[in-house]
N, C-alpha and C. Protein backbone atom coordinates (compact mmCIF):
# COMPACT_ATOMS: atom_id res chain seq x y z
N UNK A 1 -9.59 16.27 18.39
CA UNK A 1 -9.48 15.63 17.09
C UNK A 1 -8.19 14.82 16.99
N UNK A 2 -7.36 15.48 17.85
CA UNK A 2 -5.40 14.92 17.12
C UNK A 2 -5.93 13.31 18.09
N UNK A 3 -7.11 13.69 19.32
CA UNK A 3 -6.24 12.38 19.99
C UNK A 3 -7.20 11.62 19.15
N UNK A 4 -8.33 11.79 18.98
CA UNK A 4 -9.25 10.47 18.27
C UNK A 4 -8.19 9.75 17.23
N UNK A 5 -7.76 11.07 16.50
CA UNK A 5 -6.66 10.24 15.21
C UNK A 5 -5.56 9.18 15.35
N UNK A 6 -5.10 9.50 16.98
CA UNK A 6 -3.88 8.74 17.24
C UNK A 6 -4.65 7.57 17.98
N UNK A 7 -5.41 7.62 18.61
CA UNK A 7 -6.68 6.46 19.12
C UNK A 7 -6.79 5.38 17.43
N UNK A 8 -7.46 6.41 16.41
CA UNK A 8 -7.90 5.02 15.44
C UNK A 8 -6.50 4.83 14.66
N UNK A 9 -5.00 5.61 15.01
CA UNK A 9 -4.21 4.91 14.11
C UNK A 9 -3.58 3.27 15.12
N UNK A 10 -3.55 3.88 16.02
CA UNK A 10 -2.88 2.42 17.51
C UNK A 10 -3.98 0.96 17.27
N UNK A 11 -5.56 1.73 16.70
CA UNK A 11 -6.28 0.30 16.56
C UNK A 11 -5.72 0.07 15.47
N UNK A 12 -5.78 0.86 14.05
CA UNK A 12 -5.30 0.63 12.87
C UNK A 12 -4.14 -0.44 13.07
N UNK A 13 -3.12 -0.28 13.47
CA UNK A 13 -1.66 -0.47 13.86
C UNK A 13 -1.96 -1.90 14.47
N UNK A 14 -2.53 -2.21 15.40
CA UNK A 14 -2.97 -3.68 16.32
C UNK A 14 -3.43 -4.23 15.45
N UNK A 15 -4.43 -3.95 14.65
CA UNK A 15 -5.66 -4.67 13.56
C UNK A 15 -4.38 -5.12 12.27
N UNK A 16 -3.43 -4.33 12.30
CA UNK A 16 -2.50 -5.46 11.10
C UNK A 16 -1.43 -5.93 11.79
N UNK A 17 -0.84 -5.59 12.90
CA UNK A 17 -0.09 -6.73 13.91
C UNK A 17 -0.70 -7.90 13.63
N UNK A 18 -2.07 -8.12 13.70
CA UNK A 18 -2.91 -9.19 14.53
C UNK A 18 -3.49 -9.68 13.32
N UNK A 19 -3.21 -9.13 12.17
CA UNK A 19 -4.01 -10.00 11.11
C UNK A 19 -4.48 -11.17 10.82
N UNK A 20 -5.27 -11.79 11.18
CA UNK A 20 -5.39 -13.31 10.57
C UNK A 20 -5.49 -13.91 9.19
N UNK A 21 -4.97 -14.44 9.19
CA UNK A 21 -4.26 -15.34 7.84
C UNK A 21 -5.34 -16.22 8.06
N UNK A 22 -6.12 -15.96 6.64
CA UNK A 22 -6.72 -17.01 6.08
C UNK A 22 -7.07 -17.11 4.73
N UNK A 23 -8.03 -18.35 4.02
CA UNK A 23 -7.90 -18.74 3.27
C UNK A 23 -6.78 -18.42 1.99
N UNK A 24 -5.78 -18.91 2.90
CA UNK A 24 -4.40 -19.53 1.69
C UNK A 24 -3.64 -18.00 1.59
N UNK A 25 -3.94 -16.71 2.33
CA UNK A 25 -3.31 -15.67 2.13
C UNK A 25 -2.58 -15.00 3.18
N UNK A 26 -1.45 -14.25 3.06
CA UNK A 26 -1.09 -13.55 4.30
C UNK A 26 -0.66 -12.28 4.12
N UNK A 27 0.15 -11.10 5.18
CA UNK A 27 0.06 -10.03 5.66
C UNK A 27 1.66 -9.74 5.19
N UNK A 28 1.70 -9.47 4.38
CA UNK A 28 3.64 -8.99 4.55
C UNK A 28 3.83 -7.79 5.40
N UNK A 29 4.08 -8.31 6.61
CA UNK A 29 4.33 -7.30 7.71
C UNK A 29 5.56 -6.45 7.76
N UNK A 30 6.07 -6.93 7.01
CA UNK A 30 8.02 -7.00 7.40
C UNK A 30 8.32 -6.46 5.79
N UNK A 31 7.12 -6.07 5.20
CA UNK A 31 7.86 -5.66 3.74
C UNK A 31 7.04 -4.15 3.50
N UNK A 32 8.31 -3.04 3.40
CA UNK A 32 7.00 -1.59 3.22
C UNK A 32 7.42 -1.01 1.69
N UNK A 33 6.25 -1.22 0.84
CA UNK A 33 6.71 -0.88 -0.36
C UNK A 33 6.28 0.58 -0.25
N UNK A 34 6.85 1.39 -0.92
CA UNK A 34 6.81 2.67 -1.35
C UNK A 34 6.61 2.78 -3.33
N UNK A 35 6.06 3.89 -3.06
CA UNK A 35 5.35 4.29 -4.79
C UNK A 35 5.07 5.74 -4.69
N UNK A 36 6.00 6.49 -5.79
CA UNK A 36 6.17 7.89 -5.50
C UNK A 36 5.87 8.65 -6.95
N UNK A 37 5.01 9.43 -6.49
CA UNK A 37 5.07 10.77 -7.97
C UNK A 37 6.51 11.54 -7.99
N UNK A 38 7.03 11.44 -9.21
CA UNK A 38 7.88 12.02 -9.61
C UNK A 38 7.61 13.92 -9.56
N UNK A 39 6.53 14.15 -9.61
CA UNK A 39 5.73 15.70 -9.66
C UNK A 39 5.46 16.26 -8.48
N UNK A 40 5.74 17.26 -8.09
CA UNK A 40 5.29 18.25 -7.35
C UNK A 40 3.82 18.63 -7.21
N UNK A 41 2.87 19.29 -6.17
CA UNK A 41 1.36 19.31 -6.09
C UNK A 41 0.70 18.32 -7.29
N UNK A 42 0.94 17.22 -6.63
CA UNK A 42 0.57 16.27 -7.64
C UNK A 42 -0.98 16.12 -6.96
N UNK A 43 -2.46 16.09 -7.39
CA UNK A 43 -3.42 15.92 -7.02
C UNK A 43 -3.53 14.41 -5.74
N UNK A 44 -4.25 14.53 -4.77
CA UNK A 44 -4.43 12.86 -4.12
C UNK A 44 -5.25 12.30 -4.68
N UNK A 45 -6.20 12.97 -5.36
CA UNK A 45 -7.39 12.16 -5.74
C UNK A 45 -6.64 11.82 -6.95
N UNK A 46 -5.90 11.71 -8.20
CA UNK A 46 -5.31 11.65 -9.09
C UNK A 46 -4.79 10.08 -8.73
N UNK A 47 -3.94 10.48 -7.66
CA UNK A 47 -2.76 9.40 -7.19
C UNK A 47 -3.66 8.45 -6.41
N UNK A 48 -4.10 8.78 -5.50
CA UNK A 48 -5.28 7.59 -5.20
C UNK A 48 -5.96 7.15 -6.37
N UNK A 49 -6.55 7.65 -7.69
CA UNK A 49 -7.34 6.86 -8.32
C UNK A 49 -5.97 5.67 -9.58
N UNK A 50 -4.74 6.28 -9.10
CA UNK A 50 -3.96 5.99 -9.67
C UNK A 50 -3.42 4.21 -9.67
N UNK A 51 -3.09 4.36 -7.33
CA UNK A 51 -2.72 3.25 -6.86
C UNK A 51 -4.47 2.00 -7.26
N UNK A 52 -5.33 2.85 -7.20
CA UNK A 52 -6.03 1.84 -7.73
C UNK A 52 -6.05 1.08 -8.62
N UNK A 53 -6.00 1.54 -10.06
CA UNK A 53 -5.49 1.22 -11.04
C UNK A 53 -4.23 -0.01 -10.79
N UNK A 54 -3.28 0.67 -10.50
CA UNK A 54 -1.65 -0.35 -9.72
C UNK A 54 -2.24 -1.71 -9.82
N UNK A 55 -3.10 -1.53 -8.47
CA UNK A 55 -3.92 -2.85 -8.17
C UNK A 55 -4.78 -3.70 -8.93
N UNK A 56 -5.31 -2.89 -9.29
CA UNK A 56 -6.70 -3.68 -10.51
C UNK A 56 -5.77 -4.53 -11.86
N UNK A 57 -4.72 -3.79 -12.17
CA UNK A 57 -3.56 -4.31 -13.14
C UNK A 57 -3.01 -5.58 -12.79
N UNK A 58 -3.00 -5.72 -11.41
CA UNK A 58 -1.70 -6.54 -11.17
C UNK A 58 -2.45 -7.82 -10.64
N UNK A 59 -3.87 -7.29 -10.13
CA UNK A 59 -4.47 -8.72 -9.84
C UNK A 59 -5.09 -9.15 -11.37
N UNK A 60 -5.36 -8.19 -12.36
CA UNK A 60 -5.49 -8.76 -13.65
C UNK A 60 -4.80 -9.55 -14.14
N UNK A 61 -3.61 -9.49 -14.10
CA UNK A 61 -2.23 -9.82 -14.77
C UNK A 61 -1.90 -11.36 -13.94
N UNK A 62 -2.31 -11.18 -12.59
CA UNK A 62 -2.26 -12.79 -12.02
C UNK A 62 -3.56 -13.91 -12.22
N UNK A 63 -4.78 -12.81 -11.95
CA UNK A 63 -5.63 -13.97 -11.53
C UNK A 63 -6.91 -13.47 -13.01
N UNK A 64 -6.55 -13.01 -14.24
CA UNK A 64 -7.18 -13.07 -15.42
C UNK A 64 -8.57 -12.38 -15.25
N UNK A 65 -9.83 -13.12 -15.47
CA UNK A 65 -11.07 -12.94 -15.78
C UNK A 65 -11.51 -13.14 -14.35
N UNK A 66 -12.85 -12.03 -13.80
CA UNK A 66 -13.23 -12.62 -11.81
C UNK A 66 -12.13 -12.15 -11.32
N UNK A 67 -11.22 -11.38 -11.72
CA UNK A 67 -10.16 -10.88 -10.52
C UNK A 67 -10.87 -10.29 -9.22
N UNK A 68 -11.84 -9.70 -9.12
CA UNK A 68 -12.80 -8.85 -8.32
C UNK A 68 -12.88 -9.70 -7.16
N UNK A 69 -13.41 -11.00 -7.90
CA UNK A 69 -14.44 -11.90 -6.68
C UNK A 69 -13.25 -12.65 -6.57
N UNK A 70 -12.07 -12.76 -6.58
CA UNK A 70 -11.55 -14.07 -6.61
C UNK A 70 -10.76 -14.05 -5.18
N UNK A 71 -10.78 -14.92 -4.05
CA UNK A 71 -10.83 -15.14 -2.98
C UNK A 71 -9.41 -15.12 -2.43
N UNK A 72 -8.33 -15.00 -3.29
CA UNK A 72 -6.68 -14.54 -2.83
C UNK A 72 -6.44 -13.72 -3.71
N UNK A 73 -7.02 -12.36 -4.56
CA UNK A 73 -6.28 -11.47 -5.05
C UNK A 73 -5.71 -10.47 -3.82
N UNK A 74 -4.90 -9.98 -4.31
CA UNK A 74 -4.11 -9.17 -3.89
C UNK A 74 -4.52 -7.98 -3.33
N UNK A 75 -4.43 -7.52 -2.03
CA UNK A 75 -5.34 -6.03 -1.50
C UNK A 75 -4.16 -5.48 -0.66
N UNK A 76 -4.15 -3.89 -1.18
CA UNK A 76 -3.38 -2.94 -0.70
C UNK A 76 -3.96 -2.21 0.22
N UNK A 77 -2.93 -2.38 1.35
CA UNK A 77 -3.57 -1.16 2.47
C UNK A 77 -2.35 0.07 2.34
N UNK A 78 -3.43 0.83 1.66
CA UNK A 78 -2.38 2.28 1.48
C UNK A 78 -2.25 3.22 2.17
N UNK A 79 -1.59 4.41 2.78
CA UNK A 79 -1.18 5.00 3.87
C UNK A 79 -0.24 6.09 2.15
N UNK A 80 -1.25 7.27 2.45
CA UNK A 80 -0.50 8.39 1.67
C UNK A 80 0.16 9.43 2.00
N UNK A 81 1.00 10.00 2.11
CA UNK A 81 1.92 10.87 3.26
C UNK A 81 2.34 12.21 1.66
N UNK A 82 2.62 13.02 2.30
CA UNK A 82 3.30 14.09 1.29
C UNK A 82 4.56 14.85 2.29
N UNK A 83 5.40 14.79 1.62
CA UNK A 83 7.00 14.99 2.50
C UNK A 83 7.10 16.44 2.74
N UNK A 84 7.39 16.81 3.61
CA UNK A 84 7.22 17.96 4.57
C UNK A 84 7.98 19.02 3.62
N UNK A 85 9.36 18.41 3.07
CA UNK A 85 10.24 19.35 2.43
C UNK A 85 10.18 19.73 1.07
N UNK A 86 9.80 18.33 0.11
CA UNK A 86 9.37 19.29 -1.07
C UNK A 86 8.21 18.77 -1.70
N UNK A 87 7.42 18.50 -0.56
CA UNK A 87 5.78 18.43 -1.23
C UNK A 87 5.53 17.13 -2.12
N UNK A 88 6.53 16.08 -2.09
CA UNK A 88 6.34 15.40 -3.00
C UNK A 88 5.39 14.53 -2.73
N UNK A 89 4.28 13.55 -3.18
CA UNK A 89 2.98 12.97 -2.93
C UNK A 89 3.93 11.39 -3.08
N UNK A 90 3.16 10.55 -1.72
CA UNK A 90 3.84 9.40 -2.27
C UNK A 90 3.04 8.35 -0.84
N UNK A 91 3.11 6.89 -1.07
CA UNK A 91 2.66 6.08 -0.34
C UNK A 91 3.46 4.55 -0.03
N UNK A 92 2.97 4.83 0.84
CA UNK A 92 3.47 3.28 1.99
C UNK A 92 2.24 2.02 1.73
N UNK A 93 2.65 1.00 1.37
CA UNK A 93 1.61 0.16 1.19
C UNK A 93 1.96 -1.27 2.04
N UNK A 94 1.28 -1.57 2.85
CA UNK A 94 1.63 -3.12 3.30
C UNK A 94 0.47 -3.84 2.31
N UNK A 95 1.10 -5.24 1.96
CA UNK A 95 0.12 -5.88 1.04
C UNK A 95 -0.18 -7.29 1.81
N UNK A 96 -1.58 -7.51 0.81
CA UNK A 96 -2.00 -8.79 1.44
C UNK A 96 -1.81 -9.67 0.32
N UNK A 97 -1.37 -10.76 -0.15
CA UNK A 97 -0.79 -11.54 -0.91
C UNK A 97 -1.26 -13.12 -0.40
N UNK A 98 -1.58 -13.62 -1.63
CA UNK A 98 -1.60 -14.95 -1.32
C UNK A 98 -0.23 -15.79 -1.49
N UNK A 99 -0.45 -17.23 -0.54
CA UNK A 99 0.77 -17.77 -0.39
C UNK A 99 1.33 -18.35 -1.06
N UNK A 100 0.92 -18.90 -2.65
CA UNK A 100 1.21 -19.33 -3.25
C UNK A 100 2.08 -18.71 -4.72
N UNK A 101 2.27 -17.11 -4.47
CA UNK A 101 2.60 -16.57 -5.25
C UNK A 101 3.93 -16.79 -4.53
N UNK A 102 4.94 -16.25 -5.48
CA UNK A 102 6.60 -15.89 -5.34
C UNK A 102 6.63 -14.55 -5.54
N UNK A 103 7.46 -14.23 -3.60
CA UNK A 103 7.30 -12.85 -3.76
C UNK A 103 8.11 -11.97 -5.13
N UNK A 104 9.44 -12.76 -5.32
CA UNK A 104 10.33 -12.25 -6.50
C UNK A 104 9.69 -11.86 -7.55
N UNK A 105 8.82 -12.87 -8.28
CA UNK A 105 8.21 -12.85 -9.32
C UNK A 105 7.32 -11.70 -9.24
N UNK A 106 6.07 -11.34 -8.31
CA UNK A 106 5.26 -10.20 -7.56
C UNK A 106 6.16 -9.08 -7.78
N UNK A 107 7.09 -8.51 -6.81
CA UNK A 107 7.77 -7.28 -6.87
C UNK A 107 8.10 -6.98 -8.28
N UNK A 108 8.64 -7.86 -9.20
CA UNK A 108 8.84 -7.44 -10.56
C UNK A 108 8.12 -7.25 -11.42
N UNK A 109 6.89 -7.76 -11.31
CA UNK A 109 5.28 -7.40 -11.53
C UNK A 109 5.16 -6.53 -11.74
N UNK A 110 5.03 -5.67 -10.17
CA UNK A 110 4.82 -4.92 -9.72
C UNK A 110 5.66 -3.68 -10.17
N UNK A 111 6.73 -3.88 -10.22
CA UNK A 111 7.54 -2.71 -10.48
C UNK A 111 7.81 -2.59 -11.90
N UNK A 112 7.45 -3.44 -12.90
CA UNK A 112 7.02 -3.32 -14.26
C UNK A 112 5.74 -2.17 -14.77
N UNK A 113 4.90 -2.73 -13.63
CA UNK A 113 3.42 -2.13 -13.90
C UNK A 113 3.86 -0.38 -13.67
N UNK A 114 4.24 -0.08 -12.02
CA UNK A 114 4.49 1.22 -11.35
C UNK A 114 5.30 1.93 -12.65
N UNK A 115 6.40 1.57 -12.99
CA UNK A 115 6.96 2.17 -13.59
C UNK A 115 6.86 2.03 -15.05
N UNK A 116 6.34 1.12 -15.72
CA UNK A 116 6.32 1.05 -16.95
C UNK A 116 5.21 1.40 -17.88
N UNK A 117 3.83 1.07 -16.62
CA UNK A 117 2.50 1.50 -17.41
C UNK A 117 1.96 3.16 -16.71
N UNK A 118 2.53 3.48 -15.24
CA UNK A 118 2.57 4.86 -14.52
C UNK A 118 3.67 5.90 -14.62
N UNK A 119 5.26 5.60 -14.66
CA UNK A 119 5.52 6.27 -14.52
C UNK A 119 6.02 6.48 -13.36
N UNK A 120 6.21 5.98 -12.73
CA UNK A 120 6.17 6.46 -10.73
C UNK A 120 6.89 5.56 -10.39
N UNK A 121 7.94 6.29 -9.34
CA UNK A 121 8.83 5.38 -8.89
C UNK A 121 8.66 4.11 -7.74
N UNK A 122 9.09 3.03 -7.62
CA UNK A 122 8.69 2.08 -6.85
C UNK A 122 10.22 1.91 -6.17
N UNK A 123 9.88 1.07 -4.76
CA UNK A 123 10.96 0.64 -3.49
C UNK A 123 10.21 -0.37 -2.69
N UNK A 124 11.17 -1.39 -2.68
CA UNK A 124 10.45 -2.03 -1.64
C UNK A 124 11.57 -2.72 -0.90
N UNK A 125 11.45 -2.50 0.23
CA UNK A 125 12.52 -3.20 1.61
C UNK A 125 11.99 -3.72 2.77
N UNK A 126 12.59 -4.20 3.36
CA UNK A 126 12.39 -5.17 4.19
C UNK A 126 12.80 -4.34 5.54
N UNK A 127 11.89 -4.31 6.40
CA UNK A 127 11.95 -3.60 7.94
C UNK A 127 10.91 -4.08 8.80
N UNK A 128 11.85 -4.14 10.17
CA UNK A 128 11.07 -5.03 11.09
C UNK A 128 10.08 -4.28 11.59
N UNK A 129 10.04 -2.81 11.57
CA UNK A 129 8.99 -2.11 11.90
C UNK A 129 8.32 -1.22 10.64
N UNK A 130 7.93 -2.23 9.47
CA UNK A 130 7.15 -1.82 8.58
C UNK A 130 5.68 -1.12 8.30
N UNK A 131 4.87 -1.69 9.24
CA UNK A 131 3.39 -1.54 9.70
C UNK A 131 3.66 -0.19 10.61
N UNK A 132 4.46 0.10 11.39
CA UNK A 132 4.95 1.14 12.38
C UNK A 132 5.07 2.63 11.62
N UNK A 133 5.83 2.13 10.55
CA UNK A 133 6.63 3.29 9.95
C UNK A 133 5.28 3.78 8.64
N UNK A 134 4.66 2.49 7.97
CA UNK A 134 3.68 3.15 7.31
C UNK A 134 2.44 3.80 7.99
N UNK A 135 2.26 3.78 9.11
CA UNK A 135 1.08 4.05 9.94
C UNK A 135 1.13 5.33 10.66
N UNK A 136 2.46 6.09 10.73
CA UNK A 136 3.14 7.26 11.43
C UNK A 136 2.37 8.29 10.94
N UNK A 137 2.51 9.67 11.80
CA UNK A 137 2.03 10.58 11.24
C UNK A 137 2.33 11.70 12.21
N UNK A 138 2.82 12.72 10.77
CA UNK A 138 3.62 13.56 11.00
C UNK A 138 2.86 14.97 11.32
N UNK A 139 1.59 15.04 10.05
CA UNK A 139 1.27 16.11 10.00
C UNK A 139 -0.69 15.61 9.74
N UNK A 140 -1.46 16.76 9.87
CA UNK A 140 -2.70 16.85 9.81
C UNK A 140 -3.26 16.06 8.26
N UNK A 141 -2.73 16.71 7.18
CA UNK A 141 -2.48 16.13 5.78
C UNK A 141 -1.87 14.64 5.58
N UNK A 142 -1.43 14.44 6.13
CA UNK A 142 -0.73 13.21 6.31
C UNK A 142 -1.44 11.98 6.34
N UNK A 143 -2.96 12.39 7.05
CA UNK A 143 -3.68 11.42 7.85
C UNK A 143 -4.70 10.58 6.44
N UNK A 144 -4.07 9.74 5.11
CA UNK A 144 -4.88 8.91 4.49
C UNK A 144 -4.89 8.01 4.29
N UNK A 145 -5.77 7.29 4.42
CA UNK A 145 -5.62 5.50 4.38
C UNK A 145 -6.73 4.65 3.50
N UNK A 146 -6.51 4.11 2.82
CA UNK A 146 -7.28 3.48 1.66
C UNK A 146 -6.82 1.72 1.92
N UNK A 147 -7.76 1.02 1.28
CA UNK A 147 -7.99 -0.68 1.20
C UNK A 147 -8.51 -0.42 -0.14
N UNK A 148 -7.14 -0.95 -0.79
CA UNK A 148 -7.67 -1.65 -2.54
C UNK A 148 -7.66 -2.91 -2.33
């Protein structure tokens, strides 16, 4: 089982190295945002139906009415981890963004929404091994990955 997992995380891992950029959107490879429950045994299904939400907000908030169908909203590839030491629930997201947005403007969006309409803390930095570090895995629990 451990090796199949480390087999589909190395394709996982190549498949967003290798992303292709198209129509008018791209891969922020180099940017790993983090989004954290403040709570202890915080449910995943809770927090997953949570980061959904995140998303559905924020492509509302850019692209109005048809956010669903609309051909550069915004899609999160999420990677949910819970920290070994005090259980806290929290996720790594590389995003797909179209090019015409400003990332400045986005992150403050974003970190309006996380924290102002959730509650939950937000980070986002810049690392050359971003895709690397959200894709890791530490433990059996560890192993979740979602596309909003």
């Amino acid at each position: 089982m451990k090796q199949t997992t480390e087999k589909n995380r190395e394709r996982l891992r190549h498949a967003l190295y290798n992303y292709d950029t198209k129509d008018r959107n791209k891969l922020l490879k180099n940017t790993l945002i983090t989004i954290t429950t403040s709570k202890t045994n915080y449910s995943l299904t809770t927090f997953q139906r949570k980061i959904r939400l995140i998303n559905a907000v924020l492509n509302k908030a850019l692209f109005k009415r048809g956010w669903k169908k609309h051909i550069n909203r915004i899609v999160f590839f999420t990677f949910f981890e819970t920290s070994a030491q005090k259980e806290l629930l929290h996720s790594h997201l590389i995003i797909r963004v179209p090019e015409f947005i400003e990332r400045n403007y986005l992150f403050a969006l974003l970190n309006g929404i996380v924290w102002g309409k959730f509650e939950m803390d937000f980070d986002v930095r810049e690392r050359h091994n971003a895709i690397k570090y959200a894709t890791k895995h530490f433990r059996y629990d560890n192993d979740n990955y979602t596309v909003n």
